[in-house]
mmCIF file of C-alpha atoms in Angstrom:
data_model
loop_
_atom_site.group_PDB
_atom_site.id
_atom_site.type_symbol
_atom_site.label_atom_id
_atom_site.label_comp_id
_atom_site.label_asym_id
_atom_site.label_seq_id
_atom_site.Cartn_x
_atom_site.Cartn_y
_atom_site.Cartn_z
ATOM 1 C CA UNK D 115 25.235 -238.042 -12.191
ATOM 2 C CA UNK D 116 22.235 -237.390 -14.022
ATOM 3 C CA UNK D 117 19.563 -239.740 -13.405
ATOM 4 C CA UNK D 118 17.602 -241.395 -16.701
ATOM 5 C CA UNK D 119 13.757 -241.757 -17.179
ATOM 6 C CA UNK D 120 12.465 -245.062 -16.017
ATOM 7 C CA UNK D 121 10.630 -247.130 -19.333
ATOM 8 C CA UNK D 122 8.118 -249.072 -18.781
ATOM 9 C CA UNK D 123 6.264 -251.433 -21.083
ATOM 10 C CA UNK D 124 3.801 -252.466 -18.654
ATOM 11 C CA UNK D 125 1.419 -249.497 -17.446
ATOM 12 C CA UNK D 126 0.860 -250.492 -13.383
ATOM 13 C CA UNK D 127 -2.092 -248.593 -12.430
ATOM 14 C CA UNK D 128 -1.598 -245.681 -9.776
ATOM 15 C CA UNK D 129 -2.256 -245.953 -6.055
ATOM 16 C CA UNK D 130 -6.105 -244.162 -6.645
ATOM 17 C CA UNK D 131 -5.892 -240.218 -5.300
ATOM 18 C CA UNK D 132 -8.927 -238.606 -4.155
ATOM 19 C CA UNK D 133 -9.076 -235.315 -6.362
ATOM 20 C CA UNK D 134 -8.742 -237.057 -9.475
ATOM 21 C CA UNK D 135 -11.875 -239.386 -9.533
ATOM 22 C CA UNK D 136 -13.714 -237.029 -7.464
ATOM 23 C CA UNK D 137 -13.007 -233.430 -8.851
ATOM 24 C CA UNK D 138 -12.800 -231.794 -6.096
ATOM 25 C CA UNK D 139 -10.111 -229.736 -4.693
ATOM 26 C CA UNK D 140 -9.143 -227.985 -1.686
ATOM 27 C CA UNK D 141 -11.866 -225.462 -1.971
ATOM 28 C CA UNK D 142 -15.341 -225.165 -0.265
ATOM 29 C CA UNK D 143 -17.795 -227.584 -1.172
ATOM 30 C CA UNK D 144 -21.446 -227.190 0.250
ATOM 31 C CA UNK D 145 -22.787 -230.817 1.000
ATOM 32 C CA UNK D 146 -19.173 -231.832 2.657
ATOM 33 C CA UNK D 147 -19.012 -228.138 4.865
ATOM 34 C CA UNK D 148 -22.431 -229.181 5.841
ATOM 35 C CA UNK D 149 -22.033 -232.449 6.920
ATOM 36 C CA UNK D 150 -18.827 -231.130 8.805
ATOM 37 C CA UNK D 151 -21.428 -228.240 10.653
ATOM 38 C CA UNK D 152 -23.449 -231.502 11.605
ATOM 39 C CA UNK D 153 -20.243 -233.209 13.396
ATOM 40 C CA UNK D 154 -19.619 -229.931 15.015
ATOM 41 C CA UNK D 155 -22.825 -229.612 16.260
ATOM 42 C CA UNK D 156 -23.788 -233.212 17.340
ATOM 43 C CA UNK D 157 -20.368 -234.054 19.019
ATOM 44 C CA UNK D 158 -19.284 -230.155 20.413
ATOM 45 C CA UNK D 159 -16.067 -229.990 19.050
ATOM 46 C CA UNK D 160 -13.946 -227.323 17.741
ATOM 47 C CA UNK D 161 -12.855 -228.879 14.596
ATOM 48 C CA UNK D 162 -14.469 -231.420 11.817
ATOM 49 C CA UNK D 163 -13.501 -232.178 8.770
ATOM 50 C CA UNK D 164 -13.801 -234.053 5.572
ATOM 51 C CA UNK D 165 -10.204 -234.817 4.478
ATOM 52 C CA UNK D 166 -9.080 -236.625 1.286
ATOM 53 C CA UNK D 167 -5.835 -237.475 0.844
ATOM 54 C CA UNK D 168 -3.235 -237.982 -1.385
ATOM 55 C CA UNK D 169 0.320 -238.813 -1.833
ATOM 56 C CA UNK D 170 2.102 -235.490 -0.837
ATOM 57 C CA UNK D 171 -0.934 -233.968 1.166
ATOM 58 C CA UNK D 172 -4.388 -233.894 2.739
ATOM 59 C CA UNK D 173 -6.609 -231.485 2.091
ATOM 60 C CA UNK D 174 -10.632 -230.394 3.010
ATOM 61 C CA UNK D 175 -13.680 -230.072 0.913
ATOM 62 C CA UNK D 176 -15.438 -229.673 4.021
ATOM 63 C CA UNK D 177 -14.538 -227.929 7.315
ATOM 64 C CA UNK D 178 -14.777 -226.102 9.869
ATOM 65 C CA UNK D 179 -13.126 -224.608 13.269
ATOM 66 C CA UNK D 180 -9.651 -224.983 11.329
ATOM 67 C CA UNK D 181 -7.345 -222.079 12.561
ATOM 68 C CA UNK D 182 -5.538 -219.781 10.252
ATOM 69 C CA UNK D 183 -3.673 -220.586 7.829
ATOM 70 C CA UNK D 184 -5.147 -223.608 7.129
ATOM 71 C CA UNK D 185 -8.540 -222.450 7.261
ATOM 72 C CA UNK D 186 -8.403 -220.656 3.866
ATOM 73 C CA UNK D 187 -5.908 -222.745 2.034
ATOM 74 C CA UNK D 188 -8.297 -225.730 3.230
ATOM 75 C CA UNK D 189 -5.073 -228.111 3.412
ATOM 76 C CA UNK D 190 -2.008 -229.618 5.035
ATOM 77 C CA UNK D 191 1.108 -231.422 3.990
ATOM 78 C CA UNK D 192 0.791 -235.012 5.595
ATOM 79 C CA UNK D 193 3.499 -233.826 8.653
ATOM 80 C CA UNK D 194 0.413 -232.626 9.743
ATOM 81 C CA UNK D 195 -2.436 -235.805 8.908
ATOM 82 C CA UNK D 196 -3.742 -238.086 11.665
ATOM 83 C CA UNK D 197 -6.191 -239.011 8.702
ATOM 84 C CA UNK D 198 -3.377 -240.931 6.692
ATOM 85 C CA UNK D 199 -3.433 -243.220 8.567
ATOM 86 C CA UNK D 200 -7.144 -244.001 8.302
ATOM 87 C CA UNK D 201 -6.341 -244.203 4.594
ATOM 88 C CA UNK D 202 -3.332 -246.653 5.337
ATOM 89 C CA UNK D 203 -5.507 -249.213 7.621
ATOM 90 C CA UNK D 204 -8.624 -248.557 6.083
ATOM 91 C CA UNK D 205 -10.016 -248.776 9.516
ATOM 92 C CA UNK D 206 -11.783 -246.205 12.014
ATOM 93 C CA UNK D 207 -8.754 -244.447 14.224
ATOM 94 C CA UNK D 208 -9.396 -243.486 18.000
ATOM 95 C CA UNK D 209 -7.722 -241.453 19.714
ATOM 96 C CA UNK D 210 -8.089 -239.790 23.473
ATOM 97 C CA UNK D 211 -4.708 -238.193 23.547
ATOM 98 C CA UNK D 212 -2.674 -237.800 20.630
ATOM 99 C CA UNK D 213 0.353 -236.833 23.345
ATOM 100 C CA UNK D 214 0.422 -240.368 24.938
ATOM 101 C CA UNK D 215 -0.200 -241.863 21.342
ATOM 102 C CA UNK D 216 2.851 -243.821 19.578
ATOM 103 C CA UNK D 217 1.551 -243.522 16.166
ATOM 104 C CA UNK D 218 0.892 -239.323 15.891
ATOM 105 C CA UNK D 219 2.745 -238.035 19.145
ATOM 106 C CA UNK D 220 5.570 -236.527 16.685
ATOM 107 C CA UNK D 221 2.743 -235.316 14.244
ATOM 108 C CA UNK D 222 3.097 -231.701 13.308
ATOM 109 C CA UNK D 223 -0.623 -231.254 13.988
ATOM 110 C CA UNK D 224 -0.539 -231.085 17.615
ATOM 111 C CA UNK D 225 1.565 -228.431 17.855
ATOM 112 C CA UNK D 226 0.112 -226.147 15.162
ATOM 113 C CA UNK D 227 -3.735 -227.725 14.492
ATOM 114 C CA UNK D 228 -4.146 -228.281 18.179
ATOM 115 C CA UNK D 229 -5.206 -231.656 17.561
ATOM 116 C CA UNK D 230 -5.489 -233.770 21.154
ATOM 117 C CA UNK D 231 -8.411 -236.153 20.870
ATOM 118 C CA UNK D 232 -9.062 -237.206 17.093
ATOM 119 C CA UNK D 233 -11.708 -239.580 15.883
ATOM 120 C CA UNK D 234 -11.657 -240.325 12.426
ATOM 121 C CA UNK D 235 -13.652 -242.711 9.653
ATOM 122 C CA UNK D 236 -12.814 -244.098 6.541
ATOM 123 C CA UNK D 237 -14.420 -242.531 3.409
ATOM 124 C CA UNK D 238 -15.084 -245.797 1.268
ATOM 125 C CA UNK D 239 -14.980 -245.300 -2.658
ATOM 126 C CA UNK D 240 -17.426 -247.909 -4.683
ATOM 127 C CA UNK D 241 -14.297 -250.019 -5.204
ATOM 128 C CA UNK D 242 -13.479 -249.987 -1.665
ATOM 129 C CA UNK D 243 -10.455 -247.804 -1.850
ATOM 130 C CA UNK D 244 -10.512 -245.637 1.327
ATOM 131 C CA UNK D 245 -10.030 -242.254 -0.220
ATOM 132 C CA UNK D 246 -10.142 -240.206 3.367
ATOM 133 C CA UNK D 247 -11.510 -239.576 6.416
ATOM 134 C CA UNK D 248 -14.456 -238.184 8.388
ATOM 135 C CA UNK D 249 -12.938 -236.614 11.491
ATOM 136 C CA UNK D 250 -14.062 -234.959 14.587
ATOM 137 C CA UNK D 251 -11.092 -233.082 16.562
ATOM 138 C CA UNK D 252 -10.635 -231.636 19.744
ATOM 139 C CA UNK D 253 -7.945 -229.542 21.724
ATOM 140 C CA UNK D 254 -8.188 -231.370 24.643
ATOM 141 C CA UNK D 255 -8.578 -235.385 25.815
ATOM 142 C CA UNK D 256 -11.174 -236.642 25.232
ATOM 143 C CA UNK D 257 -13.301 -240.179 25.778
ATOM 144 C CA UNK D 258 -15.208 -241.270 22.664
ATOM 145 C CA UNK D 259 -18.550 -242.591 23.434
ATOM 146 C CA UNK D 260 -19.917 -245.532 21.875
ATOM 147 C CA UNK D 261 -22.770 -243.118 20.446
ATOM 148 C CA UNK D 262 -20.246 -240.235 19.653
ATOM 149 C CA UNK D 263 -18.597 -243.192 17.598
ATOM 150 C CA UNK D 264 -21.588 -244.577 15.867
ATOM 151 C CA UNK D 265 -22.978 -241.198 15.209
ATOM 152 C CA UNK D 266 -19.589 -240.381 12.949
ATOM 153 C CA UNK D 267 -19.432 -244.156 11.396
ATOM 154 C CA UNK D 268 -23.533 -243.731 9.947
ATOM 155 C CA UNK D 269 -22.465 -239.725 9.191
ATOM 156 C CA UNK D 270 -19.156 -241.235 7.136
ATOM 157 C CA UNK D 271 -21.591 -243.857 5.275
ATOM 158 C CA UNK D 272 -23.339 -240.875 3.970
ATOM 159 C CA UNK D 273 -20.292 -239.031 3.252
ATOM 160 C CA UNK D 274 -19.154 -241.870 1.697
ATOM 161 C CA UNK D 275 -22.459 -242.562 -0.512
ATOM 162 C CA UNK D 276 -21.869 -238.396 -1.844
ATOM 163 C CA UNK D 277 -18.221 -239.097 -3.189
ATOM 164 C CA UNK D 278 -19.333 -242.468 -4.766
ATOM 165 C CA UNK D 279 -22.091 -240.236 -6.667
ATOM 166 C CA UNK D 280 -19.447 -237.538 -7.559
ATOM 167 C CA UNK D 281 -17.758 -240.507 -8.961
ATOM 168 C CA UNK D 282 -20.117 -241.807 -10.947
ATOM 169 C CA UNK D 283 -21.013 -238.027 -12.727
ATOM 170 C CA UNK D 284 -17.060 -237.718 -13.213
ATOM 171 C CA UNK D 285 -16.528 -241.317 -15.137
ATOM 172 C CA UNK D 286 -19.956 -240.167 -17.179
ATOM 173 C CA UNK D 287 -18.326 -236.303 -17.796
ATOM 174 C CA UNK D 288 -15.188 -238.270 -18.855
ATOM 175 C CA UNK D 289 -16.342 -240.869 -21.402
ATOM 176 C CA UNK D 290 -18.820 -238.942 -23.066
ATOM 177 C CA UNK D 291 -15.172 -236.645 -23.810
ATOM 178 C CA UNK D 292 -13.139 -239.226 -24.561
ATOM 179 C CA UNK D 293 -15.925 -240.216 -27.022
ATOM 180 C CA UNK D 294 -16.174 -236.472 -28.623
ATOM 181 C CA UNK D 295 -12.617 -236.470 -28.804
ATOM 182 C CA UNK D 296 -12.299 -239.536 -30.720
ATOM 183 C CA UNK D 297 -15.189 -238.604 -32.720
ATOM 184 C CA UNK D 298 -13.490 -235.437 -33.423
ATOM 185 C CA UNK D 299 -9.606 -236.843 -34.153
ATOM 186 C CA UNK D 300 -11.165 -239.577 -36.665
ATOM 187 C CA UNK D 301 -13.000 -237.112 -38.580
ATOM 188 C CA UNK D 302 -10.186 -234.417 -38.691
ATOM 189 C CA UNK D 303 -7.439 -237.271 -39.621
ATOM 190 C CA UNK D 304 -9.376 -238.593 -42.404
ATOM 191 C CA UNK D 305 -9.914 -235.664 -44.069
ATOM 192 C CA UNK D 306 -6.903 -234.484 -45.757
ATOM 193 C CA UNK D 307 -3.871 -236.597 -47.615
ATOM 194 C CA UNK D 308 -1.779 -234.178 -46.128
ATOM 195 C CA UNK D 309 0.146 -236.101 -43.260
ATOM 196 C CA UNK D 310 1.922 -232.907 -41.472
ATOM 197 C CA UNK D 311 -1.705 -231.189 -41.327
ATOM 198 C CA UNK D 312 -3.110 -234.626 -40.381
ATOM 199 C CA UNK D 313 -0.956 -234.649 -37.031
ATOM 200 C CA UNK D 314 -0.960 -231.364 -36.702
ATOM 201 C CA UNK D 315 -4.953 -231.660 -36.468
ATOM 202 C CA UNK D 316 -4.362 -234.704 -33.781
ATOM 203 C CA UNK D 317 -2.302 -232.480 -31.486
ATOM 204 C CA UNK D 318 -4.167 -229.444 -31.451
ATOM 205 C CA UNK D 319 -7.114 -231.951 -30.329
ATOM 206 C CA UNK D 320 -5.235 -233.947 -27.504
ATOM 207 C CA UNK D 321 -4.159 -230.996 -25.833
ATOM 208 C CA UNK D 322 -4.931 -230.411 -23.356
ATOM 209 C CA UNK D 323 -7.378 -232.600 -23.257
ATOM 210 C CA UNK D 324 -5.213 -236.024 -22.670
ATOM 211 C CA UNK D 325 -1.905 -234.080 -22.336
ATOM 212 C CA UNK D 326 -0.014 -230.458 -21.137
ATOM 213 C CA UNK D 327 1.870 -231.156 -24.151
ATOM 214 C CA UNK D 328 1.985 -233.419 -27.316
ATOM 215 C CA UNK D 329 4.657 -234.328 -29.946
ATOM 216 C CA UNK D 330 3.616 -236.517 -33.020
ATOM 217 C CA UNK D 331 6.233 -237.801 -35.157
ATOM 218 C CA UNK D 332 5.783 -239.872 -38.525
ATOM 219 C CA UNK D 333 8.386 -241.787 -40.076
ATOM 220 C CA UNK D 334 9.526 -241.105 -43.457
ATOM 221 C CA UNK D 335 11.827 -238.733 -45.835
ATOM 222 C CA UNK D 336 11.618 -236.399 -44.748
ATOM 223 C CA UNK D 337 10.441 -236.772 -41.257
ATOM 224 C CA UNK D 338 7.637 -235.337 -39.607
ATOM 225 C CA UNK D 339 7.437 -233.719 -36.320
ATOM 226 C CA UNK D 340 4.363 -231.338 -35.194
ATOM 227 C CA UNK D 341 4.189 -230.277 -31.379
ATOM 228 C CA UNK D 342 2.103 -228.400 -29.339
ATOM 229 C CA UNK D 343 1.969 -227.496 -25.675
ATOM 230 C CA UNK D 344 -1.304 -225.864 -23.947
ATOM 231 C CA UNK D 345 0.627 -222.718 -23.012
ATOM 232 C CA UNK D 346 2.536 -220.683 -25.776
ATOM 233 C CA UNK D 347 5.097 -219.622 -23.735
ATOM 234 C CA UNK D 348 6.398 -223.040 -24.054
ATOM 235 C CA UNK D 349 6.097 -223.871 -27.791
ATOM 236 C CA UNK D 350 9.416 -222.772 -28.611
ATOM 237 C CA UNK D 351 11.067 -225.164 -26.135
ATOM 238 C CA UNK D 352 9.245 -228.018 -26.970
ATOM 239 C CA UNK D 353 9.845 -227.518 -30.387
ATOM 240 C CA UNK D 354 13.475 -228.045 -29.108
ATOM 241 C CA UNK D 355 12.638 -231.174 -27.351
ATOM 242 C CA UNK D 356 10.732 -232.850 -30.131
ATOM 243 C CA UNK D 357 13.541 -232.065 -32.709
ATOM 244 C CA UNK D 358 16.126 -233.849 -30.180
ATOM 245 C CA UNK D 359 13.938 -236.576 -29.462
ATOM 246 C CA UNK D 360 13.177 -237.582 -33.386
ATOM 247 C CA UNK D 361 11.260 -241.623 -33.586
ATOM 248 C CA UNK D 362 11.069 -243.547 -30.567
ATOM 249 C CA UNK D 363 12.618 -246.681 -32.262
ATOM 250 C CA UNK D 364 11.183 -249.537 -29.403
ATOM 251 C CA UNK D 365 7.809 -248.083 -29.693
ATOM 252 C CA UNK D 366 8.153 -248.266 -33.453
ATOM 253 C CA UNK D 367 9.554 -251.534 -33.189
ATOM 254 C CA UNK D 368 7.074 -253.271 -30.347
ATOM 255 C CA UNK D 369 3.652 -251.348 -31.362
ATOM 256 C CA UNK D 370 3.301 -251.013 -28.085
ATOM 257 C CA UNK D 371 2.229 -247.773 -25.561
ATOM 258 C CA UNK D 372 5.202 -247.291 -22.973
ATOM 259 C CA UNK D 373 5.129 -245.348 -19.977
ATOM 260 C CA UNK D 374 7.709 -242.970 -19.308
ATOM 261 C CA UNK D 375 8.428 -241.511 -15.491
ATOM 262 C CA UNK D 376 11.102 -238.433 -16.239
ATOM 263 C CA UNK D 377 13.896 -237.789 -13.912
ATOM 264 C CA UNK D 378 13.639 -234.108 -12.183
ATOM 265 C CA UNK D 379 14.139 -231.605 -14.766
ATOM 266 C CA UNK D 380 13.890 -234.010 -18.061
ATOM 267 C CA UNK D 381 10.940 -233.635 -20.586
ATOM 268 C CA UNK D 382 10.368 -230.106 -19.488
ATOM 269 C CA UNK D 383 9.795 -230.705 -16.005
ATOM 270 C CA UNK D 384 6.314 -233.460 -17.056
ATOM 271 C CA UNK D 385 5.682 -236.232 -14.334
ATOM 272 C CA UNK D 386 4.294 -238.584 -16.700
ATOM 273 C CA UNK D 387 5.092 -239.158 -20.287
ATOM 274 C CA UNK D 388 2.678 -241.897 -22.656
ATOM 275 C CA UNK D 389 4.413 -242.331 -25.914
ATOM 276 C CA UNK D 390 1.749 -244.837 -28.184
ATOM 277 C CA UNK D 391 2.382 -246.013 -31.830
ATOM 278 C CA UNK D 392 0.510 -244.193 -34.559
ATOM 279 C CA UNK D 393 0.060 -248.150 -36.054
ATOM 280 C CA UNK D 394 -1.381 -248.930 -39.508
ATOM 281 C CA UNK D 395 -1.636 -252.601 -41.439
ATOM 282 C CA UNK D 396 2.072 -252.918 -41.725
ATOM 283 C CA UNK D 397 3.249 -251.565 -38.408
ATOM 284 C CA UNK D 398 4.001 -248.451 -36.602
ATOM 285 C CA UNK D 399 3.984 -245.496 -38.888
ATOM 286 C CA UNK D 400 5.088 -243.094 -36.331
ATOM 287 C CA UNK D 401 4.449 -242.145 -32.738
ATOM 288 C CA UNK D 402 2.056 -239.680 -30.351
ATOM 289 C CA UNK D 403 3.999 -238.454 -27.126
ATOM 290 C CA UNK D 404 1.784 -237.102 -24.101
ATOM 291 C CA UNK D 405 3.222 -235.320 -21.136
ATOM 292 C CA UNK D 406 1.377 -234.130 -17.780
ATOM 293 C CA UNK D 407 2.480 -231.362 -15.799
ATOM 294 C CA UNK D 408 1.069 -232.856 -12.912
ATOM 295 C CA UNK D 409 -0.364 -236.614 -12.110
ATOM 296 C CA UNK D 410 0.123 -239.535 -14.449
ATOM 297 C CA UNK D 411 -1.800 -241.109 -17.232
ATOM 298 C CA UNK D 412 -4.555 -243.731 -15.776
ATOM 299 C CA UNK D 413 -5.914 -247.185 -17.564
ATOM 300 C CA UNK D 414 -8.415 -244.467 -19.420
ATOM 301 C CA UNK D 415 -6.411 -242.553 -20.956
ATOM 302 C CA UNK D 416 -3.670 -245.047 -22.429
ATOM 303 C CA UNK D 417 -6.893 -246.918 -23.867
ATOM 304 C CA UNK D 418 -7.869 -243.429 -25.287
ATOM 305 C CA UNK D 419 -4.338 -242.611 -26.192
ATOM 306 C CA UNK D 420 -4.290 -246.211 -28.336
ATOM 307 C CA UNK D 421 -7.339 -245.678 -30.081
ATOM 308 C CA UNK D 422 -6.230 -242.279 -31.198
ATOM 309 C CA UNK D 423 -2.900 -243.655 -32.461
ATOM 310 C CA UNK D 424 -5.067 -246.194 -34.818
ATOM 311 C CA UNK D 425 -7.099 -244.134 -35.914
ATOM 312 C CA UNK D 426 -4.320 -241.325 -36.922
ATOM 313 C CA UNK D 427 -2.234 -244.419 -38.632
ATOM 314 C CA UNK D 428 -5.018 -246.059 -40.590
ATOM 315 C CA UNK D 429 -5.916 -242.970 -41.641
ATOM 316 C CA UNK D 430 -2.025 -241.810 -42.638
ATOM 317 C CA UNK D 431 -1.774 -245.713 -44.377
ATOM 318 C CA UNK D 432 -5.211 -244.833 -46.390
ATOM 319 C CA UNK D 433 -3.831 -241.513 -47.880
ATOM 320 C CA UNK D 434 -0.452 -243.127 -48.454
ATOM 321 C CA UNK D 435 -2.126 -246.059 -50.443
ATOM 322 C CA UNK D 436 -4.493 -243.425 -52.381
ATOM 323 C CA UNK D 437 -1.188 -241.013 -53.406
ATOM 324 C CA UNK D 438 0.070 -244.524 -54.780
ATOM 325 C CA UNK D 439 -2.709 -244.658 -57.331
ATOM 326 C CA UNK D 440 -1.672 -244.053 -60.972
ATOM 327 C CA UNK D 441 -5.018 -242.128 -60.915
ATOM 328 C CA UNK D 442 -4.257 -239.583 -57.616
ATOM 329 C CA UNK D 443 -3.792 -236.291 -58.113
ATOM 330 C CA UNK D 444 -0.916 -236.593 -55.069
ATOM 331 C CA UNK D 445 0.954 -239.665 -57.744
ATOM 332 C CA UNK D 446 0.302 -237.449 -61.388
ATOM 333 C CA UNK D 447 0.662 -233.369 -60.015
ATOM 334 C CA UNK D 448 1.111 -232.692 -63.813
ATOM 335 C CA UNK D 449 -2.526 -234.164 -65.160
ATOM 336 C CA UNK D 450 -5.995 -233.134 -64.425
ATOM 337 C CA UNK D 451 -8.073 -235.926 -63.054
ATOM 338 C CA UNK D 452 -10.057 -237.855 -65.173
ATOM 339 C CA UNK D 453 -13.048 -235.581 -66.139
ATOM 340 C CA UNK D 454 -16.403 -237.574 -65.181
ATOM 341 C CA UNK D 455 -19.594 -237.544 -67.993
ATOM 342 C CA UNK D 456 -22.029 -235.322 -67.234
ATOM 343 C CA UNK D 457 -25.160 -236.858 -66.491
ATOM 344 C CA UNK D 458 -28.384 -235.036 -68.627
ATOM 345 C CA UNK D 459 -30.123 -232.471 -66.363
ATOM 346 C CA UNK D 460 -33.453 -233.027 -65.341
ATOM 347 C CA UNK D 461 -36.248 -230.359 -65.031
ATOM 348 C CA UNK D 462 -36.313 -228.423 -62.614
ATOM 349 C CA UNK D 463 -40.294 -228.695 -62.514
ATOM 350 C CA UNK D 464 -42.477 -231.807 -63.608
ATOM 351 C CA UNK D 465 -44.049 -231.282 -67.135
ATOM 352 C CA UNK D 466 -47.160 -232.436 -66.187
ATOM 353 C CA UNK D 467 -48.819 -233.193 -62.334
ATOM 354 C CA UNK D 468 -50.543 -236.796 -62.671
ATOM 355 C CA UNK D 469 -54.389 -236.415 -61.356
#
């Protein structure tokens, strides 16, 4: 049978991933290659690496001595991670001879990395989350000094101190957009009386800035649905989807952001969905629906998501109230507005310059 999306009211906050508040990716990054060179150098081994990991993989702004193909694709699935388990404990992980080891001796990486003696270092986030590892490797047993140890422990500090400061520049990137876009969606919403071109203005923002796709519904007769999805291929699908999925009546009814997790295949293949209330005075006017390709929506973005929902209703309940006006254009089509007096025109030049 078909499984169902799980609903959630309550957003839990994700297990913390390492490409995501970091921005990097498995790619070459200088300072991280060259602090792996130094652990090369200083220890003489064949391999070192940064790793960060994830949930589904580990993978290497820095490296070096990795053997084809890893080498250029710069990561592994975790069959292959000793360093998981530095993320698991949170503590340093020693190894002599991964062979005789319990914990890795069925890890994929000894076979095909050639990893025998592994000593590895937690990467510590500002928050304390350990986000990966420092690592030295090498293809045959070895015994870890007590320098060879302390050496990688003050290297992973430093390591450690970079990714905080990528951090920090990511939050700053990411609030100074979230405060354009909501700069931008409160000025675009409040300028028409027009509510399908208001949310149609609010979705071409959001994506794909907070979204892959968005669908923003409004309640009323007759109903209105805009969509848009960041790749046009995909328009006419989701069109589709936002026609079957008409007003999200608990969202309507509670006023409250819920938190979607599709099963395989639903909501055109999105991981995440955030559906938040476009809410006005009275209530829930309508909704905004989110999805990610890839990832799920963190504390940030619901926030974001929220404020851009009551923003977009305020502004739909101020140009409902003003088309309500015996005076509005929108309430009397068939009279010309009230014609203002003309206030006398001054000169265009004083008559006379005072001395």
């Amino acid at each position: 049978a078909p499984q169902s999306p799980s609903r959630s009211g309550s957003l839990a906050r994700p297990r913390p991933g390492a490409h995501p508040q970091t921005a990097l990716r498995a790619a070459s990054d200088r300072a991280f290659d060259r602090i792996a060179r130094m652990v090369k150098r200083q220890l003489e081994v064949p391999i070192a690496l940064v790793s960060l990991v994830d949930d589904e993989r580990q993978f290497f702004p820095g490296q070096v001595g990795l053997p084809e193909p890893w080498c250029d694709s710069r990561q592994t699935p975790l069959s292959h991670s000793f360093c998981q388990h530095v993320v698991r404990s949170g503590d340093p992980l020693i190894i002599e001879d991964s062979r005789l080891e319990p914990l890795v001796q069925h890890n994929l990486a000894i076979p095909d990395l050639k990893v025998i003696a592994y000593a590895g270092m937690p990467l510590i986030d500002g928050s304390g989350n350990v986000l990966g590892s420092l690592c030295a490797i090498s293809d045959q047993p070895r015994a870890w000094s007590s320098n060879d140890l302390m050496f990688l422990a003050d290297l992973a500090a430093t390591c450690s101190s970079e990714l905080r400061l990528r951090i920090t520049a990511r939050s700053a990137q990411e609030a100074a957009g979230r405060l354009t876009l909501l700069s931008e969606v409160g000025s675009a919403v409040v300028t028409t009386l027009d509510e399908q071109e208001a949310v149609s203005r609010l979705v071409r923002l959001v994506v794909p800035v907070l979204g892959d796709w968005a669908i923003a519904v409004v309640a009323g007769a007759p109903l209105v649905v805009v969509s848009r999805h960041r790749d046009n291929v995909h328009q006419e699908a989701l069109q589709t989807l936002a026609a079957d999925l008409g007003l999200d009546g608990d969202v309507i009814a509670t006023g409250e952001a819920m938190m979607i997790t599709p099963a395989e295949g639903q909501f055109m293949g999105a991981t995440a969905v955030l559906v938040v209330p476009l809410r006005a005075r009275g209530g829930a006017l309508g909704h905004l629906a989110l999805g990610r390709a890839q990832g799920t929506f963190e504390e940030g973005d619901v926030r974001d998501a929220l404020d851009l929902g009551r923003r977009t209703g305020l502004a739909l309940d101020h140009a409902r109230m003003y088309r309500q006006q015996p005076h509005s254009p929108a309430a009397c089509p068939h009279d010309p507005p009230p014609r203002l007096p003309e206030p006398p025109h001054p000169p265009l030049w004083p008559t006379s310059i005072p001395a």
